Tab-separated table of C-alpha atoms in Angstrom:
chain	number	residue	atom	x	y	z
A	41	UNK	CA	-52.936	1.281	130.435
A	42	UNK	CA	-49.472	2.516	130.309
A	43	UNK	CA	-48.407	0.472	133.150
A	44	UNK	CA	-49.409	-2.553	130.818
A	45	UNK	CA	-48.097	-1.742	127.540
A	46	UNK	CA	-44.762	-1.195	129.398
A	47	UNK	CA	-45.226	-4.409	130.583
A	48	UNK	CA	-45.893	-5.788	127.059
A	49	UNK	CA	-42.847	-4.306	125.991
A	50	UNK	CA	-40.662	-5.621	128.587
A	51	UNK	CA	-42.495	-8.942	127.551
A	52	UNK	CA	-41.716	-8.138	123.845
A	53	UNK	CA	-37.778	-7.078	124.803
A	54	UNK	CA	-37.690	-10.496	127.256
A	55	UNK	CA	-36.661	-8.025	130.142
A	56	UNK	CA	-37.618	-7.299	133.644
A	57	UNK	CA	-39.816	-9.862	134.900
A	58	UNK	CA	-39.972	-11.380	131.230
A	59	UNK	CA	-36.199	-12.030	131.382
A	60	UNK	CA	-35.723	-15.809	130.334
A	61	UNK	CA	-33.764	-16.426	133.557
A	62	UNK	CA	-36.484	-14.428	135.731
A	63	UNK	CA	-39.069	-16.843	135.854
A	64	UNK	CA	-39.871	-17.064	139.532
A	65	UNK	CA	-40.988	-13.601	139.462
A	66	UNK	CA	-43.214	-13.707	136.138
A	67	UNK	CA	-47.382	-13.001	137.461
A	68	UNK	CA	-48.443	-16.557	135.536
A	69	UNK	CA	-51.679	-14.780	134.268
A	70	UNK	CA	-50.405	-12.266	132.449
A	71	UNK	CA	-48.925	-14.768	129.148
A	72	UNK	CA	-53.263	-15.929	129.081
A	73	UNK	CA	-54.248	-11.782	129.600
A	74	UNK	CA	-51.867	-11.366	126.763
A	75	UNK	CA	-52.985	-13.696	124.752
A	76	UNK	CA	-56.736	-13.102	124.929
A	77	UNK	CA	-56.834	-9.701	124.523
A	78	UNK	CA	-54.707	-9.500	121.622
A	79	UNK	CA	-55.554	-11.994	120.036
A	80	UNK	CA	-58.982	-10.850	120.323
A	81	UNK	CA	-58.013	-7.736	118.777
A	82	UNK	CA	-56.545	-8.787	115.869
A	83	UNK	CA	-59.870	-10.956	115.762
A	84	UNK	CA	-61.838	-7.718	115.119
A	85	UNK	CA	-59.551	-6.634	112.480
A	86	UNK	CA	-59.906	-10.104	111.010
A	87	UNK	CA	-63.413	-9.990	110.643
A	88	UNK	CA	-64.139	-6.154	109.395
A	89	UNK	CA	-63.902	-7.446	105.854
A	90	UNK	CA	-66.340	-6.273	103.508
A	91	UNK	CA	-67.572	-4.186	106.540
A	92	UNK	CA	-70.995	-2.571	104.489
A	93	UNK	CA	-73.839	-3.581	106.420
A	94	UNK	CA	-74.686	-3.694	109.943
A	95	UNK	CA	-75.076	-7.247	109.927
A	96	UNK	CA	-71.262	-7.442	108.931
A	97	UNK	CA	-70.557	-6.365	112.622
A	98	UNK	CA	-71.499	-9.725	114.102
A	99	UNK	CA	-68.383	-10.944	111.975
A	100	UNK	CA	-65.827	-8.749	114.050
A	101	UNK	CA	-67.822	-10.040	117.176
A	102	UNK	CA	-67.472	-13.390	116.063
A	103	UNK	CA	-63.572	-13.177	115.043
A	104	UNK	CA	-62.773	-11.499	117.957
A	105	UNK	CA	-63.561	-14.564	119.784
A	106	UNK	CA	-62.942	-16.878	117.522
A	107	UNK	CA	-59.313	-15.883	117.204
A	108	UNK	CA	-57.891	-16.689	120.727
A	109	UNK	CA	-60.714	-19.076	120.772
A	110	UNK	CA	-58.095	-21.058	118.925
A	111	UNK	CA	-55.625	-20.667	120.570
A	112	UNK	CA	-56.591	-21.495	123.772
A	113	UNK	CA	-58.769	-24.518	122.547
A	114	UNK	CA	-55.317	-26.023	120.119
A	115	UNK	CA	-53.063	-25.315	123.350
A	116	UNK	CA	-55.855	-27.242	125.712
A	117	UNK	CA	-56.070	-30.761	123.823
A	118	UNK	CA	-52.438	-30.280	123.000
A	119	UNK	CA	-51.640	-30.062	127.012
A	120	UNK	CA	-52.194	-33.871	128.524
A	121	UNK	CA	-49.832	-35.063	125.466
A	122	UNK	CA	-47.231	-32.359	126.612
A	123	UNK	CA	-47.665	-33.056	129.732
A	124	UNK	CA	-46.794	-36.582	129.716
A	125	UNK	CA	-44.093	-36.214	127.779
A	126	UNK	CA	-42.404	-33.933	129.940
A	127	UNK	CA	-42.682	-36.537	133.090
A	128	UNK	CA	-41.559	-39.045	130.902
A	129	UNK	CA	-38.546	-37.165	129.662
A	130	UNK	CA	-37.235	-36.545	133.371
A	131	UNK	CA	-38.344	-32.856	132.965
A	132	UNK	CA	-41.337	-32.753	135.452
A	133	UNK	CA	-39.996	-30.244	137.761
A	134	UNK	CA	-39.467	-27.473	135.154
A	135	UNK	CA	-42.745	-27.456	133.725
A	136	UNK	CA	-43.978	-24.504	134.763
A	137	UNK	CA	-41.533	-23.335	133.338
A	138	UNK	CA	-42.072	-25.347	130.040
A	139	UNK	CA	-45.581	-23.943	130.745
A	140	UNK	CA	-44.322	-19.903	130.581
A	141	UNK	CA	-42.206	-21.282	127.437
A	142	UNK	CA	-44.919	-21.836	125.319
A	143	UNK	CA	-47.181	-19.687	126.754
A	144	UNK	CA	-45.010	-17.214	125.688
A	145	UNK	CA	-44.665	-17.806	122.223
A	146	UNK	CA	-48.458	-17.812	122.068
A	147	UNK	CA	-48.486	-14.402	123.728
A	148	UNK	CA	-45.895	-13.161	120.862
A	149	UNK	CA	-47.653	-14.742	118.062
A	150	UNK	CA	-51.365	-12.512	119.513
A	151	UNK	CA	-49.018	-9.282	120.392
A	152	UNK	CA	-47.679	-9.361	117.016
A	153	UNK	CA	-51.026	-10.285	115.297
A	154	UNK	CA	-52.475	-7.343	117.157
A	155	UNK	CA	-49.470	-5.353	115.617
A	156	UNK	CA	-50.159	-6.716	112.037
A	157	UNK	CA	-53.969	-5.583	112.439
A	158	UNK	CA	-53.548	-2.332	110.823
A	159	UNK	CA	-51.556	-3.922	108.131
A	160	UNK	CA	-54.634	-6.369	107.736
A	161	UNK	CA	-57.379	-3.648	107.833
A	162	UNK	CA	-55.313	-1.670	105.263
A	163	UNK	CA	-55.500	-4.532	102.761
A	164	UNK	CA	-59.398	-4.902	103.537
A	165	UNK	CA	-59.217	-1.227	102.591
A	166	UNK	CA	-57.676	-2.022	98.818
A	167	UNK	CA	-58.556	-4.548	97.887
A	168	UNK	CA	-62.493	-6.769	97.662
A	169	UNK	CA	-61.283	-10.275	96.782
A	170	UNK	CA	-62.229	-12.744	99.199
A	171	UNK	CA	-59.649	-14.885	97.915
A	172	UNK	CA	-57.132	-11.384	98.548
A	173	UNK	CA	-58.241	-11.240	102.487
A	174	UNK	CA	-57.917	-15.061	103.107
A	175	UNK	CA	-54.282	-15.155	101.765
A	176	UNK	CA	-53.298	-12.277	103.347
A	177	UNK	CA	-54.427	-13.308	106.683
A	178	UNK	CA	-52.754	-16.656	105.919
A	179	UNK	CA	-49.370	-14.655	105.581
A	180	UNK	CA	-50.194	-12.676	108.499
A	181	UNK	CA	-50.464	-15.748	110.244
A	182	UNK	CA	-47.425	-17.323	109.369
A	183	UNK	CA	-45.366	-13.656	110.181
A	184	UNK	CA	-46.682	-13.576	113.605
A	185	UNK	CA	-46.267	-17.669	114.329
A	186	UNK	CA	-42.360	-17.251	113.549
A	187	UNK	CA	-42.210	-14.561	116.041
A	188	UNK	CA	-43.810	-16.440	118.217
A	189	UNK	CA	-41.691	-19.169	117.744
A	190	UNK	CA	-38.644	-16.915	118.408
A	191	UNK	CA	-39.705	-15.833	121.719
A	192	UNK	CA	-40.652	-19.727	122.345
A	193	UNK	CA	-37.806	-20.275	121.677
A	194	UNK	CA	-35.352	-17.477	123.584
A	195	UNK	CA	-37.108	-19.437	127.000
A	196	UNK	CA	-36.578	-22.892	125.891
A	197	UNK	CA	-33.067	-21.555	125.280
A	198	UNK	CA	-32.685	-21.483	129.194
A	199	UNK	CA	-34.132	-24.547	129.525
A	200	UNK	CA	-32.543	-26.738	126.844
A	201	UNK	CA	-29.239	-25.332	128.768
A	202	UNK	CA	-30.185	-27.322	131.402
A	203	UNK	CA	-31.537	-30.117	130.277
A	204	UNK	CA	-31.072	-31.268	126.550
A	205	UNK	CA	-33.934	-33.203	126.721
A	206	UNK	CA	-35.510	-29.752	126.881
A	207	UNK	CA	-35.634	-29.797	122.764
A	208	UNK	CA	-37.792	-32.735	122.318
A	209	UNK	CA	-40.425	-31.874	124.383
A	210	UNK	CA	-40.151	-28.113	122.569
A	211	UNK	CA	-40.607	-30.232	118.784
A	212	UNK	CA	-43.191	-32.833	120.277
A	213	UNK	CA	-45.091	-29.621	121.036
A	214	UNK	CA	-44.846	-27.626	117.908
A	215	UNK	CA	-45.495	-30.539	116.252
A	216	UNK	CA	-48.490	-31.433	118.080
A	217	UNK	CA	-50.069	-27.658	118.083
A	218	UNK	CA	-49.572	-27.509	114.348
A	219	UNK	CA	-51.222	-30.606	113.466
A	220	UNK	CA	-54.170	-29.989	115.895
A	221	UNK	CA	-53.610	-26.219	115.008
A	222	UNK	CA	-54.543	-26.300	111.462
A	223	UNK	CA	-57.490	-28.523	112.430
A	224	UNK	CA	-59.267	-26.538	114.934
A	225	UNK	CA	-58.781	-23.082	112.591
A	226	UNK	CA	-60.676	-24.953	110.006
A	227	UNK	CA	-63.298	-26.135	112.069
A	228	UNK	CA	-63.924	-22.579	113.675
A	229	UNK	CA	-63.718	-21.205	109.931
A	230	UNK	CA	-64.970	-18.422	108.799
A	231	UNK	CA	-62.470	-15.978	110.606
A	232	UNK	CA	-62.904	-13.222	107.408
A	233	UNK	CA	-66.472	-14.369	106.435
A	234	UNK	CA	-67.251	-15.132	102.604
A	235	UNK	CA	-69.476	-11.611	101.401
A	236	UNK	CA	-71.418	-14.276	99.497
A	237	UNK	CA	-72.115	-16.369	102.561
A	238	UNK	CA	-74.521	-14.781	105.395
A	239	UNK	CA	-72.750	-14.130	108.651
A	240	UNK	CA	-72.878	-16.938	111.278
A	241	UNK	CA	-70.693	-18.140	114.161
A	242	UNK	CA	-69.659	-21.514	112.710
A	243	UNK	CA	-70.282	-22.240	109.043
A	244	UNK	CA	-73.812	-23.634	108.418
A	245	UNK	CA	-72.174	-27.051	107.205
A	246	UNK	CA	-70.775	-30.458	108.807
A	247	UNK	CA	-67.594	-30.501	109.944
A	248	UNK	CA	-65.164	-32.060	107.911
A	249	UNK	CA	-61.459	-32.736	108.289
A	250	UNK	CA	-58.924	-29.726	106.728
A	251	UNK	CA	-56.130	-32.581	105.827
A	252	UNK	CA	-58.492	-34.237	103.566
A	253	UNK	CA	-59.767	-30.972	101.718
A	254	UNK	CA	-55.869	-31.028	101.129
A	255	UNK	CA	-55.339	-33.852	99.749
A	256	UNK	CA	-58.345	-33.792	97.439
A	257	UNK	CA	-57.367	-29.712	96.488
A	258	UNK	CA	-53.722	-31.520	95.641
A	259	UNK	CA	-54.883	-34.775	93.684
A	260	UNK	CA	-57.877	-33.656	93.107
A	261	UNK	CA	-59.938	-36.415	93.318
B	53	UNK	CA	-57.454	-45.192	143.352
B	54	UNK	CA	-55.617	-41.878	143.919
B	55	UNK	CA	-52.497	-44.120	145.190
B	56	UNK	CA	-52.787	-45.799	142.228
B	57	UNK	CA	-52.171	-42.453	140.455
B	58	UNK	CA	-49.341	-41.337	142.314
B	59	UNK	CA	-47.786	-44.575	141.555
B	60	UNK	CA	-48.046	-43.836	138.053
B	61	UNK	CA	-47.076	-40.389	138.178
B	62	UNK	CA	-43.650	-42.243	139.900
B	63	UNK	CA	-43.154	-44.398	136.703
B	64	UNK	CA	-43.269	-41.491	134.271
B	65	UNK	CA	-41.380	-39.675	136.867
B	66	UNK	CA	-39.062	-42.545	136.625
B	67	UNK	CA	-38.784	-42.500	140.187
B	68	UNK	CA	-39.278	-46.548	139.946
B	69	UNK	CA	-37.412	-47.234	137.526
B	70	UNK	CA	-34.187	-45.088	139.274
B	71	UNK	CA	-30.743	-46.774	138.905
B	72	UNK	CA	-30.931	-47.555	142.619
B	73	UNK	CA	-34.196	-49.091	142.632
B	74	UNK	CA	-33.481	-51.424	139.847
B	75	UNK	CA	-29.719	-52.349	142.018
B	76	UNK	CA	-31.824	-55.339	143.679
B	77	UNK	CA	-32.571	-57.068	140.894
B	78	UNK	CA	-36.434	-56.296	141.388
B	79	UNK	CA	-38.498	-53.961	139.712
B	80	UNK	CA	-40.772	-51.906	142.245
B	81	UNK	CA	-44.118	-52.065	140.188
B	82	UNK	CA	-46.933	-54.198	142.185
B	83	UNK	CA	-48.672	-55.898	139.386
B	84	UNK	CA	-52.394	-55.518	140.513
B	85	UNK	CA	-51.606	-51.908	140.583
B	86	UNK	CA	-50.271	-51.295	137.596
B	87	UNK	CA	-52.176	-53.861	135.324
B	88	UNK	CA	-55.346	-52.079	136.753
B	89	UNK	CA	-53.895	-48.878	136.036
B	90	UNK	CA	-53.258	-50.080	132.100
B	91	UNK	CA	-56.905	-51.471	131.891
B	92	UNK	CA	-58.281	-47.893	133.112
B	93	UNK	CA	-55.873	-46.112	130.641
B	94	UNK	CA	-55.958	-48.302	127.677
B	95	UNK	CA	-60.007	-48.092	128.175
B	96	UNK	CA	-59.876	-44.128	128.243
B	97	UNK	CA	-58.160	-44.389	124.796
B	98	UNK	CA	-60.858	-46.651	123.570
B	99	UNK	CA	-63.106	-44.580	124.987
B	100	UNK	CA	-62.189	-41.625	122.357
B	101	UNK	CA	-61.766	-44.185	119.660
B	102	UNK	CA	-65.092	-45.345	119.733
B	103	UNK	CA	-66.505	-41.700	119.624
B	104	UNK	CA	-66.412	-42.124	115.679
B	105	UNK	CA	-68.923	-45.110	115.797
B	106	UNK	CA	-71.579	-42.709	117.660
B	107	UNK	CA	-70.816	-39.946	115.027
B	108	UNK	CA	-70.470	-42.042	112.075
B	109	UNK	CA	-73.408	-44.378	112.665
B	110	UNK	CA	-77.153	-44.080	112.091
B	111	UNK	CA	-78.304	-44.739	115.232
B	112	UNK	CA	-75.260	-43.813	117.306
B	113	UNK	CA	-73.691	-47.085	117.805
B	114	UNK	CA	-72.831	-47.180	121.867
B	115	UNK	CA	-71.988	-51.136	121.097
B	116	UNK	CA	-69.451	-50.028	119.171
B	117	UNK	CA	-67.782	-47.533	121.811
B	118	UNK	CA	-68.513	-49.934	124.141
B	119	UNK	CA	-66.590	-52.451	121.913
B	120	UNK	CA	-63.363	-50.359	121.695
B	121	UNK	CA	-63.062	-49.405	125.521
B	122	UNK	CA	-62.926	-53.538	125.831
B	123	UNK	CA	-60.692	-54.020	123.288
B	124	UNK	CA	-57.945	-51.214	123.172
B	125	UNK	CA	-56.693	-52.915	126.982
B	126	UNK	CA	-57.014	-56.298	126.099
B	127	UNK	CA	-54.821	-55.687	122.665
B	128	UNK	CA	-51.743	-54.791	125.110
B	129	UNK	CA	-52.253	-57.063	127.634
B	130	UNK	CA	-53.487	-60.323	125.996
B	131	UNK	CA	-50.434	-59.441	123.318
B	132	UNK	CA	-48.497	-59.619	126.372
B	133	UNK	CA	-50.092	-62.711	127.626
B	134	UNK	CA	-49.575	-64.732	124.655
B	135	UNK	CA	-45.856	-63.241	124.042
B	136	UNK	CA	-44.089	-63.637	127.432
B	137	UNK	CA	-43.414	-67.118	127.851
B	138	UNK	CA	-41.192	-66.761	124.941
B	139	UNK	CA	-39.790	-63.184	125.882
B	140	UNK	CA	-39.096	-64.631	129.440
B	141	UNK	CA	-36.873	-67.658	128.161
B	142	UNK	CA	-34.894	-65.301	125.352
B	143	UNK	CA	-34.309	-62.927	128.234
B	144	UNK	CA	-32.908	-65.549	130.360
B	145	UNK	CA	-30.955	-67.328	127.349
B	146	UNK	CA	-29.388	-63.679	126.688
B	147	UNK	CA	-28.462	-63.905	130.056
B	148	UNK	CA	-30.285	-60.369	131.472
B	149	UNK	CA	-30.204	-61.136	135.044
B	150	UNK	CA	-33.686	-60.361	135.626
B	151	UNK	CA	-36.194	-62.687	137.079
B	152	UNK	CA	-39.349	-64.137	135.669
B	153	UNK	CA	-41.657	-61.369	138.055
B	154	UNK	CA	-39.162	-58.372	137.526
B	155	UNK	CA	-39.356	-59.607	133.766
B	156	UNK	CA	-43.049	-59.029	133.820
B	157	UNK	CA	-43.292	-56.250	136.030
B	158	UNK	CA	-41.423	-53.903	133.429
B	159	UNK	CA	-43.035	-55.553	130.863
B	160	UNK	CA	-46.509	-54.478	132.331
B	161	UNK	CA	-44.468	-50.888	132.973
B	162	UNK	CA	-44.100	-50.460	129.379
B	163	UNK	CA	-47.813	-51.599	128.720
B	164	UNK	CA	-48.869	-48.614	130.939
B	165	UNK	CA	-46.209	-46.091	129.460
B	166	UNK	CA	-47.543	-46.661	126.332
B	167	UNK	CA	-51.304	-46.586	127.107
B	168	UNK	CA	-50.460	-43.519	129.247
B	169	UNK	CA	-49.359	-41.597	126.130
B	170	UNK	CA	-51.713	-43.353	124.031
B	171	UNK	CA	-54.691	-41.647	126.833
B	172	UNK	CA	-52.968	-38.352	126.432
B	173	UNK	CA	-53.013	-37.626	122.954
B	174	UNK	CA	-56.272	-38.999	123.289
B	175	UNK	CA	-58.227	-35.443	123.523
B	176	UNK	CA	-56.698	-34.471	119.794
B	177	UNK	CA	-58.235	-37.796	118.727
B	178	UNK	CA	-61.405	-36.843	119.605
B	179	UNK	CA	-61.479	-33.554	118.467
B	180	UNK	CA	-60.642	-34.953	114.729
B	181	UNK	CA	-63.310	-37.652	115.082
B	182	UNK	CA	-65.718	-34.728	116.001
B	183	UNK	CA	-64.626	-32.823	112.706
B	184	UNK	CA	-64.046	-36.179	110.314
B	185	UNK	CA	-66.109	-38.920	108.172
B	186	UNK	CA	-63.387	-40.274	106.346
B	187	UNK	CA	-62.615	-43.805	107.845
B	188	UNK	CA	-59.592	-44.312	106.309
B	189	UNK	CA	-58.285	-40.580	107.638
B	190	UNK	CA	-59.225	-42.367	111.071
B	191	UNK	CA	-57.450	-45.176	111.082
B	192	UNK	CA	-53.954	-43.803	109.679
B	193	UNK	CA	-54.298	-41.259	112.557
B	194	UNK	CA	-55.311	-43.596	114.977
B	195	UNK	CA	-51.989	-45.545	113.675
B	196	UNK	CA	-49.938	-42.638	114.127
B	197	UNK	CA	-50.893	-41.991	117.662
B	198	UNK	CA	-50.602	-45.496	118.999
B	199	UNK	CA	-46.946	-45.421	116.926
B	200	UNK	CA	-46.139	-42.637	118.414
B	201	UNK	CA	-46.699	-43.803	122.045
B	202	UNK	CA	-45.440	-47.280	120.820
B	203	UNK	CA	-41.829	-45.636	120.478
B	204	UNK	CA	-41.717	-43.390	123.832
B	205	UNK	CA	-43.055	-47.280	125.580
B	206	UNK	CA	-40.215	-48.783	123.540
B	207	UNK	CA	-37.885	-45.574	124.803
B	208	UNK	CA	-38.428	-46.987	128.034
B	209	UNK	CA	-37.939	-50.194	127.892
B	210	UNK	CA	-34.727	-49.736	126.259
B	211	UNK	CA	-33.385	-47.562	128.965
B	212	UNK	CA	-34.634	-49.642	131.686
B	213	UNK	CA	-33.349	-52.707	130.157
B	214	UNK	CA	-29.836	-51.407	129.878
B	215	UNK	CA	-29.600	-49.839	133.893
B	216	UNK	CA	-30.915	-53.477	134.860
B	217	UNK	CA	-28.026	-54.614	132.696
B	218	UNK	CA	-25.284	-52.193	134.337
B	219	UNK	CA	-23.364	-53.523	137.471
B	220	UNK	CA	-25.183	-52.940	140.910
B	221	UNK	CA	-21.420	-51.305	141.719
B	222	UNK	CA	-21.891	-48.578	139.143
B	223	UNK	CA	-24.819	-46.749	141.050
B	224	UNK	CA	-23.509	-45.431	143.669
B	225	UNK	CA	-21.080	-43.527	141.187
B	226	UNK	CA	-23.882	-42.502	139.159
B	227	UNK	CA	-24.244	-38.531	139.835
B	228	UNK	CA	-20.999	-37.959	139.507
B	229	UNK	CA	-20.131	-39.651	135.730
B	230	UNK	CA	-23.724	-38.380	134.586
B	231	UNK	CA	-23.135	-34.806	135.332
B	232	UNK	CA	-20.412	-32.780	133.172
B	233	UNK	CA	-18.833	-29.755	134.139
B	234	UNK	CA	-20.030	-27.780	132.303
B	235	UNK	CA	-23.916	-28.304	133.897
B	236	UNK	CA	-24.855	-26.176	137.367
B	237	UNK	CA	-24.156	-27.944	140.733
B	238	UNK	CA	-28.229	-28.652	141.304
B	239	UNK	CA	-28.376	-30.535	138.119
B	240	UNK	CA	-26.252	-33.425	140.063
B	241	UNK	CA	-28.919	-33.696	142.299
B	242	UNK	CA	-32.063	-34.252	139.533
B	243	UNK	CA	-33.311	-37.612	139.122
B	244	UNK	CA	-32.132	-39.163	135.821
B	245	UNK	CA	-35.787	-39.369	133.559
B	246	UNK	CA	-37.060	-42.750	132.739
B	247	UNK	CA	-36.138	-42.067	129.145
B	248	UNK	CA	-32.666	-40.718	129.927
B	249	UNK	CA	-29.495	-42.161	128.709
B	250	UNK	CA	-27.015	-42.973	131.308
B	251	UNK	CA	-23.794	-43.097	130.664
B	252	UNK	CA	-21.919	-46.160	131.212
B	253	UNK	CA	-19.172	-49.239	130.692
B	254	UNK	CA	-21.015	-50.030	126.887
B	255	UNK	CA	-19.140	-53.792	126.891
B	256	UNK	CA	-22.037	-54.955	129.520
B	257	UNK	CA	-25.073	-53.444	127.216
B	258	UNK	CA	-25.012	-56.288	124.910
B	259	UNK	CA	-27.548	-58.583	126.338
B	260	UNK	CA	-29.550	-55.763	126.408
B	261	UNK	CA	-29.939	-54.931	123.312
B	262	UNK	CA	-30.583	-58.356	122.597
B	263	UNK	CA	-32.763	-58.691	124.602
B	264	UNK	CA	-34.537	-55.481	123.522
B	265	UNK	CA	-34.322	-56.289	119.650
B	266	UNK	CA	-35.946	-59.628	120.195
B	267	UNK	CA	-38.613	-58.362	122.494
B	268	UNK	CA	-39.520	-55.626	120.030
B	269	UNK	CA	-39.695	-58.068	117.008
B	270	UNK	CA	-41.853	-60.334	118.887
B	271	UNK	CA	-44.166	-58.450	120.819
B	272	UNK	CA	-44.931	-55.804	117.457
B	273	UNK	CA	-45.537	-58.535	115.665
B	274	UNK	CA	-47.491	-60.183	117.524
B	275	UNK	CA	-49.193	-57.063	118.859
B	276	UNK	CA	-49.588	-56.457	115.111
B	277	UNK	CA	-52.029	-59.730	114.479
B	278	UNK	CA	-53.550	-59.410	117.529
B	279	UNK	CA	-55.054	-55.550	116.953
B	280	UNK	CA	-56.387	-57.471	113.396
B	281	UNK	CA	-57.720	-60.151	115.478
B	282	UNK	CA	-59.796	-57.917	117.811
B	283	UNK	CA	-61.053	-55.354	115.179
B	284	UNK	CA	-63.336	-53.574	114.223
B	285	UNK	CA	-61.548	-50.720	117.257
B	286	UNK	CA	-63.280	-47.744	114.901
B	287	UNK	CA	-65.844	-49.611	113.363
B	288	UNK	CA	-66.078	-48.809	109.009
B	289	UNK	CA	-69.690	-46.815	108.736
B	290	UNK	CA	-70.273	-49.103	106.013
B	291	UNK	CA	-70.694	-52.115	108.277
B	292	UNK	CA	-72.948	-53.283	111.156
B	293	UNK	CA	-71.996	-53.996	114.330
B	294	UNK	CA	-69.652	-56.941	115.277
B	295	UNK	CA	-67.743	-57.890	118.001
B	296	UNK	CA	-64.859	-59.269	115.944
B	297	UNK	CA	-64.598	-59.821	111.813
B	298	UNK	CA	-64.339	-62.696	110.054
B	299	UNK	CA	-60.773	-64.162	110.590
B	300	UNK	CA	-58.929	-63.121	106.654
B	301	UNK	CA	-56.150	-60.810	105.755
B	302	UNK	CA	-53.297	-59.416	108.306
B	303	UNK	CA	-52.393	-56.117	109.667
B	304	UNK	CA	-49.707	-55.204	107.606
B	305	UNK	CA	-51.691	-55.055	104.152
B	306	UNK	CA	-54.823	-53.548	105.382
B	307	UNK	CA	-52.543	-50.496	106.421
B	308	UNK	CA	-51.183	-50.264	103.305
B	309	UNK	CA	-54.626	-50.299	101.617
B	310	UNK	CA	-56.115	-47.619	103.510
B	311	UNK	CA	-52.881	-45.467	103.126
B	312	UNK	CA	-52.898	-45.348	99.361
B	313	UNK	CA	-56.653	-45.045	99.796
B	314	UNK	CA	-56.388	-41.566	101.565
B	315	UNK	CA	-53.976	-40.402	98.707
B	316	UNK	CA	-56.699	-41.329	96.232
B	317	UNK	CA	-53.895	-43.982	94.667
B	318	UNK	CA	-56.742	-46.576	93.682
């Protein structure tokens, strides 16, 4: 356990095995493992809003499953396009390292999220407002996403120095990931769980499109 | 079949359009393989496109799915059939050195790149289809995804044309001229990707650039109208299945109409 946490510390510092230049020595399974465990940890905290009845325990479990699912499923959907773009840009020889760079970003996001989990719990203690809880979580995700971006940029810096086209590939990844991630988050909701609605894995309503909801909110049609 | 995908991989990695390969005035893209690949990958994108009719029509409309699977590769290849004669003639007029077969092979290559990128974005389209009922949104999303794929294919075409336009003598010098001093040694051995810009004497590129502009204009206009003629691809949830819709209107006015409808302007 201590060894594992030391490794996470190394990852955060970008030192040792996780030094951007030391890709060959990095154990590949470590990044997905970090995403799964830390994102699940945050998910559990996220789902603990309005934790007053035993039935709400399920929301804790559901969210612990859904936050890692959100990250992994979004990545899986974006990977085919990312692979083809990398190949076309002549970056296939570096593809393993590109994958490590993008997954490092998500692992960074997950670790930061987990670190913010006590803050979220603290917020839930201080306010019972569902709307406030949603906004606070959105803020935490924004912070974690920025931190994750910094981590992945660390690895991409090495790649971009090797070949400037990596910059295009990185941007393409960010754009598709954001496009799909927003819709994925909307599809997998609820993460926090409104206190007025019975706990459920998915909302008991037909799937809808996040962008259309946003447009309708803005234009008010 | 597996060898087809190996060849596709070589095309995507730029091995098939390496400067050395193009130097002998032939484009090494066997037509049978690459036309088949264009059909398979186009059909794959069409498959994801057809999901919308499965989910938003009662009962699920398998005919529309089938139509999308057939129509999508047809769109690209029929446009090529219609435009190829004029594309070739302009190419010869402007003074590009490619033979007729090489021209055709190069264009098929660009179509394959286009449908490959589109097919790789297919899962994203499928995911949005699962969670969207809005027809205008699906149309705009499809236009965006296909436009992205189209721009990548245009990049491929432009860079390949430029490579063809360079004089064969230059090929042997390429690795040295393309790597600058601050790059590491192993970079000199790196094969240029198909979208990579190769530094060269700009005076030789005039014909390549003109051919490219003419091609884009012709193929783009015919392609857009071909898409309009072949519609419906996605299938409006309010209309019954038809193989083809009535022939009226054109692509551009319809795209603008859907966009303004989506942002609620009318």
